Short mmCIF file of C-alpha atoms in Angstrom, two decimals:
data_model
loop_
_atom_site.label_atom_id
_atom_site.label_comp_id
_atom_site.label_asym_id
_atom_site.label_seq_id
_atom_site.Cartn_x
_atom_site.Cartn_y
_atom_site.Cartn_z
CA UNK A 381 -76.92 -135.00 -72.86
CA UNK A 382 -76.38 -137.44 -76.48
CA UNK A 383 -80.38 -138.95 -76.83
CA UNK A 384 -80.53 -142.27 -78.23
CA UNK A 385 -83.67 -143.73 -79.86
CA UNK A 386 -84.12 -147.79 -81.33
CA UNK A 387 -87.01 -149.00 -82.81
CA UNK A 388 -88.75 -151.08 -83.35
CA UNK A 389 -89.33 -151.25 -79.45
CA UNK A 390 -90.53 -154.95 -80.08
CA UNK A 391 -90.94 -157.53 -82.73
CA UNK A 392 -92.31 -160.83 -83.29
CA UNK A 393 -90.22 -162.92 -86.61
CA UNK A 394 -90.83 -166.48 -87.93
CA UNK A 395 -88.03 -168.33 -87.48
CA UNK A 396 -85.95 -167.76 -90.93
CA UNK A 397 -87.36 -164.20 -91.69
CA UNK A 398 -85.20 -161.45 -92.01
CA UNK A 399 -85.18 -157.62 -89.54
CA UNK A 400 -83.33 -154.47 -89.57
CA UNK A 401 -83.06 -153.30 -86.40
CA UNK A 402 -82.66 -149.03 -85.95
CA UNK A 403 -80.42 -147.42 -83.34
CA UNK A 404 -80.54 -142.99 -84.35
CA UNK A 405 -79.01 -140.33 -81.88
CA UNK A 406 -79.44 -136.97 -81.50
CA UNK A 407 -75.50 -135.64 -81.71
CA UNK A 408 -72.02 -136.71 -82.79
CA UNK A 409 -71.01 -139.46 -81.68
CA UNK A 410 -66.87 -141.02 -81.78
CA UNK A 411 -67.99 -144.48 -81.57
CA UNK A 412 -71.61 -146.83 -81.26
CA UNK A 413 -71.17 -150.38 -80.32
CA UNK A 414 -74.34 -152.77 -80.69
CA UNK A 415 -75.15 -155.63 -77.94
CA UNK A 416 -77.09 -158.97 -78.32
CA UNK A 417 -78.35 -159.50 -73.78
CA UNK A 418 -78.96 -162.83 -73.59
CA UNK A 419 -82.09 -164.08 -70.99
CA UNK A 420 -79.61 -164.02 -68.00
CA UNK A 421 -78.60 -160.31 -67.79
CA UNK A 422 -74.79 -161.02 -70.30
CA UNK A 423 -74.39 -158.40 -72.68
CA UNK A 424 -72.82 -159.77 -75.92
CA UNK A 425 -70.62 -157.93 -78.20
CA UNK A 426 -71.82 -157.51 -81.87
CA UNK A 427 -70.48 -155.04 -83.66
CA UNK A 428 -67.82 -151.93 -82.30
CA UNK A 429 -68.84 -149.71 -85.84
CA UNK A 430 -67.84 -146.04 -85.62
CA UNK A 431 -68.67 -145.69 -88.97
CA UNK A 432 -69.10 -148.08 -92.20
CA UNK A 433 -69.98 -151.26 -92.38
CA UNK A 434 -69.25 -155.10 -90.85
CA UNK A 435 -70.75 -158.17 -91.53
CA UNK A 436 -70.03 -161.03 -88.92
CA UNK A 437 -72.41 -164.12 -90.05
CA UNK A 438 -76.35 -163.88 -90.42
CA UNK A 439 -75.30 -160.24 -89.01
CA UNK A 440 -74.07 -157.10 -90.22
CA UNK A 441 -73.81 -153.58 -89.12
CA UNK A 442 -73.80 -150.49 -91.01
CA UNK A 443 -73.16 -146.81 -89.52
CA UNK A 444 -74.03 -143.73 -90.67
CA UNK A 445 -72.83 -141.03 -88.39
CA UNK A 446 -73.20 -138.03 -90.61
CA UNK A 447 -77.05 -138.58 -90.84
CA UNK A 448 -76.76 -140.05 -86.89
CA UNK A 449 -78.07 -143.31 -86.97
CA UNK A 450 -76.87 -147.32 -87.82
CA UNK A 451 -78.53 -150.44 -88.79
CA UNK A 452 -78.11 -154.41 -87.27
CA UNK A 453 -79.29 -156.39 -89.98
CA UNK A 454 -80.06 -160.14 -88.35
CA UNK A 455 -81.09 -162.83 -91.58
CA UNK A 456 -82.43 -165.84 -91.31
CA UNK A 457 -83.37 -165.74 -87.87
CA UNK A 458 -82.71 -168.32 -84.95
CA UNK A 459 -84.86 -168.59 -81.92
CA UNK A 460 -81.60 -168.35 -80.81
CA UNK A 461 -81.01 -164.60 -81.74
CA UNK A 462 -84.20 -163.40 -78.71
CA UNK A 463 -83.33 -161.46 -76.46
CA UNK A 464 -82.69 -157.58 -75.95
CA UNK A 465 -80.92 -155.74 -78.63
CA UNK A 466 -79.17 -152.66 -77.54
CA UNK A 467 -76.78 -150.01 -78.85
CA UNK A 468 -74.55 -147.65 -77.08
CA UNK A 469 -73.24 -144.37 -77.99
CA UNK A 470 -70.02 -142.90 -77.21
CA UNK A 471 -67.98 -140.80 -75.02
CA UNK A 472 -70.06 -140.52 -72.07
CA UNK A 473 -71.78 -143.82 -73.11
CA UNK A 474 -75.41 -143.50 -73.33
CA UNK A 475 -77.69 -146.82 -74.24
CA UNK A 476 -80.44 -146.78 -76.57
CA UNK A 477 -84.38 -147.93 -75.30
CA UNK A 478 -83.26 -151.41 -76.51
CA UNK A 479 -85.19 -153.83 -79.60
CA UNK A 480 -86.89 -156.61 -77.42
CA UNK A 481 -86.81 -159.51 -80.38
CA UNK A 482 -88.50 -162.53 -79.81
CA UNK A 483 -88.36 -165.69 -82.50
CA UNK A 484 -90.29 -167.80 -82.85
CA UNK A 485 -90.36 -171.51 -84.56
CA UNK B 1469 -57.35 -164.39 -72.60
CA UNK B 1470 -59.89 -163.70 -69.25
CA UNK B 1471 -63.18 -161.56 -69.54
CA UNK B 1472 -64.13 -159.73 -67.46
CA UNK B 1473 -65.94 -160.73 -64.11
CA UNK B 1474 -67.66 -159.51 -60.99
CA UNK B 1475 -69.01 -161.36 -57.91
CA UNK B 1476 -70.68 -160.93 -56.28
CA UNK B 1477 -73.56 -162.63 -58.72
CA UNK B 1478 -77.05 -161.93 -56.90
CA UNK B 1479 -76.44 -159.52 -53.12
CA UNK B 1480 -80.13 -158.72 -51.08
CA UNK B 1481 -79.71 -155.97 -48.26
CA UNK B 1482 -82.15 -153.69 -46.73
CA UNK B 1483 -82.66 -149.84 -47.47
CA UNK B 1484 -79.79 -148.60 -45.57
CA UNK B 1485 -77.55 -150.62 -46.45
CA UNK B 1486 -74.16 -150.26 -47.54
CA UNK B 1487 -73.08 -153.08 -49.99
CA UNK B 1488 -69.57 -153.20 -52.34
CA UNK B 1489 -70.01 -154.87 -55.65
CA UNK B 1490 -66.32 -156.11 -57.47
CA UNK B 1491 -65.04 -156.50 -60.57
CA UNK B 1492 -61.75 -157.43 -62.82
CA UNK B 1493 -60.96 -156.32 -66.06
CA UNK B 1494 -60.52 -158.09 -69.01
CA UNK B 1495 -56.33 -158.73 -69.37
CA UNK B 1496 -55.07 -155.94 -70.92
CA UNK B 1497 -57.49 -153.32 -69.91
CA UNK B 1498 -56.65 -150.38 -68.39
CA UNK B 1499 -60.61 -148.79 -68.47
CA UNK B 1500 -63.67 -149.89 -66.44
CA UNK B 1501 -66.98 -148.81 -66.19
CA UNK B 1502 -70.11 -149.30 -64.18
CA UNK B 1503 -74.06 -149.51 -65.39
CA UNK B 1504 -77.08 -149.75 -63.35
CA UNK B 1505 -79.54 -151.55 -65.34
CA UNK B 1506 -82.97 -151.31 -63.46
CA UNK B 1507 -85.58 -154.06 -64.62
CA UNK B 1508 -87.28 -153.68 -68.10
CA UNK B 1509 -84.85 -150.64 -69.14
CA UNK B 1510 -81.38 -149.98 -70.86
CA UNK B 1511 -77.94 -150.09 -69.02
CA UNK B 1512 -77.90 -146.49 -67.55
CA UNK B 1513 -74.09 -144.90 -67.29
CA UNK B 1514 -73.18 -144.43 -63.41
CA UNK B 1515 -68.86 -143.88 -63.63
CA UNK B 1516 -66.27 -144.84 -65.37
CA UNK B 1517 -62.21 -145.16 -63.85
CA UNK B 1518 -58.96 -144.75 -65.71
CA UNK B 1519 -55.67 -145.32 -63.98
CA UNK B 1520 -57.22 -145.34 -60.19
CA UNK B 1521 -59.18 -141.99 -60.98
CA UNK B 1522 -62.85 -140.79 -61.63
CA UNK B 1523 -62.90 -140.04 -65.28
CA UNK B 1524 -66.91 -139.72 -65.68
CA UNK B 1525 -69.77 -139.52 -64.29
CA UNK B 1526 -73.27 -140.36 -64.83
CA UNK B 1527 -76.55 -138.80 -62.88
CA UNK B 1528 -76.06 -140.32 -59.79
CA UNK B 1529 -75.70 -138.76 -56.27
CA UNK B 1530 -72.64 -139.24 -54.31
CA UNK B 1531 -73.55 -142.76 -52.63
CA UNK B 1532 -72.28 -144.57 -55.73
CA UNK B 1533 -68.54 -144.03 -55.53
CA UNK B 1534 -65.87 -146.09 -57.08
CA UNK B 1535 -61.87 -147.40 -56.98
CA UNK B 1536 -59.83 -148.38 -59.24
CA UNK B 1537 -56.69 -150.75 -58.14
CA UNK B 1538 -53.97 -151.24 -59.17
CA UNK B 1539 -54.60 -154.10 -61.61
CA UNK B 1540 -57.18 -152.39 -62.47
CA UNK B 1541 -59.55 -154.29 -61.00
CA UNK B 1542 -62.51 -151.85 -59.67
CA UNK B 1543 -65.25 -151.45 -56.30
CA UNK B 1544 -69.01 -149.83 -56.77
CA UNK B 1545 -69.76 -148.79 -53.15
CA UNK B 1546 -73.30 -147.86 -52.50
CA UNK B 1547 -74.45 -146.40 -49.29
CA UNK B 1548 -77.32 -145.70 -47.67
CA UNK B 1549 -78.98 -148.21 -49.63
CA UNK B 1550 -82.87 -147.06 -50.89
CA UNK B 1551 -85.56 -149.44 -52.82
CA UNK B 1552 -84.33 -147.50 -56.26
CA UNK B 1553 -81.32 -149.34 -56.13
CA UNK B 1554 -82.43 -152.82 -56.47
CA UNK B 1555 -80.71 -153.46 -60.37
CA UNK B 1556 -78.38 -155.34 -62.14
CA UNK B 1557 -75.20 -153.37 -61.72
CA UNK B 1558 -72.43 -153.69 -65.12
CA UNK B 1559 -69.04 -154.04 -65.20
CA UNK B 1560 -67.15 -152.97 -68.48
CA UNK B 1561 -63.25 -152.78 -69.37
CA UNK B 1562 -61.89 -151.10 -72.05
CA UNK B 1563 -58.39 -150.67 -73.31
CA UNK B 1564 -57.98 -146.98 -73.73
CA UNK B 1565 -55.89 -146.81 -76.83
CA UNK B 1566 -56.50 -143.90 -79.66
CA UNK B 1567 -59.81 -143.84 -81.04
CA UNK B 1568 -60.76 -146.83 -79.10
CA UNK B 1569 -63.90 -147.52 -76.79
CA UNK B 1570 -64.75 -151.09 -77.90
CA UNK B 1571 -66.30 -152.53 -73.71
CA UNK B 1572 -66.32 -156.14 -72.61
CA UNK B 1573 -68.81 -156.48 -69.93
CA UNK B 1574 -68.91 -158.94 -66.96
CA UNK B 1575 -72.49 -161.07 -66.27
CA UNK B 1576 -73.44 -158.58 -63.18
CA UNK B 1577 -74.54 -158.63 -60.32
CA UNK B 1578 -78.03 -158.76 -59.24
CA UNK B 1579 -78.54 -156.29 -55.90
CA UNK B 1580 -82.05 -157.07 -54.43
CA UNK B 1581 -83.47 -153.90 -51.64
CA UNK B 1582 -86.01 -155.24 -49.44
#
């Protein structure tokens, strides 16, 4: 099956810093989603982005399907951005390994 | 618009018992998927239901089974519980449409097997 790898596995940022999270997938995919999992386990939709670039406030994402990767950009990070970020590739849904982000004041 | 809901929130069972978890999909959605998330790992796909039929399955044994009802709500049943079944169980719903598979997740059920 498809393999989905995320990097870095762990990231510590000072509040206000910018970061880029990467998601690599081993085969072509039809769809890709980014999620933020809060400390209570809820997966919150960030982006549904099979290709191209989208922006939502301080967050943006880019998927280059032909090169099998997606990037999630977080600008001006806040402590509330802390948690685990997952990308998920479809159709037989495969989640990545996750990036655990901690933003410190 | 009503979001995805799951019940119960927490559950404690003993090894060998059976458990049923429930999920109500978001209004307008006709597809439900179930995931198991062990501590420190990403969610693992169990199976998906569309129009009351199983529509894809991950690498889980037959003692994991499910149902989808005409109102698109769903159940996950696990028989002969094992200690390794302790995990967060997540349900996601989506609206099967041409080329779109965006999923929306419920808050999860945390199952502990003793």
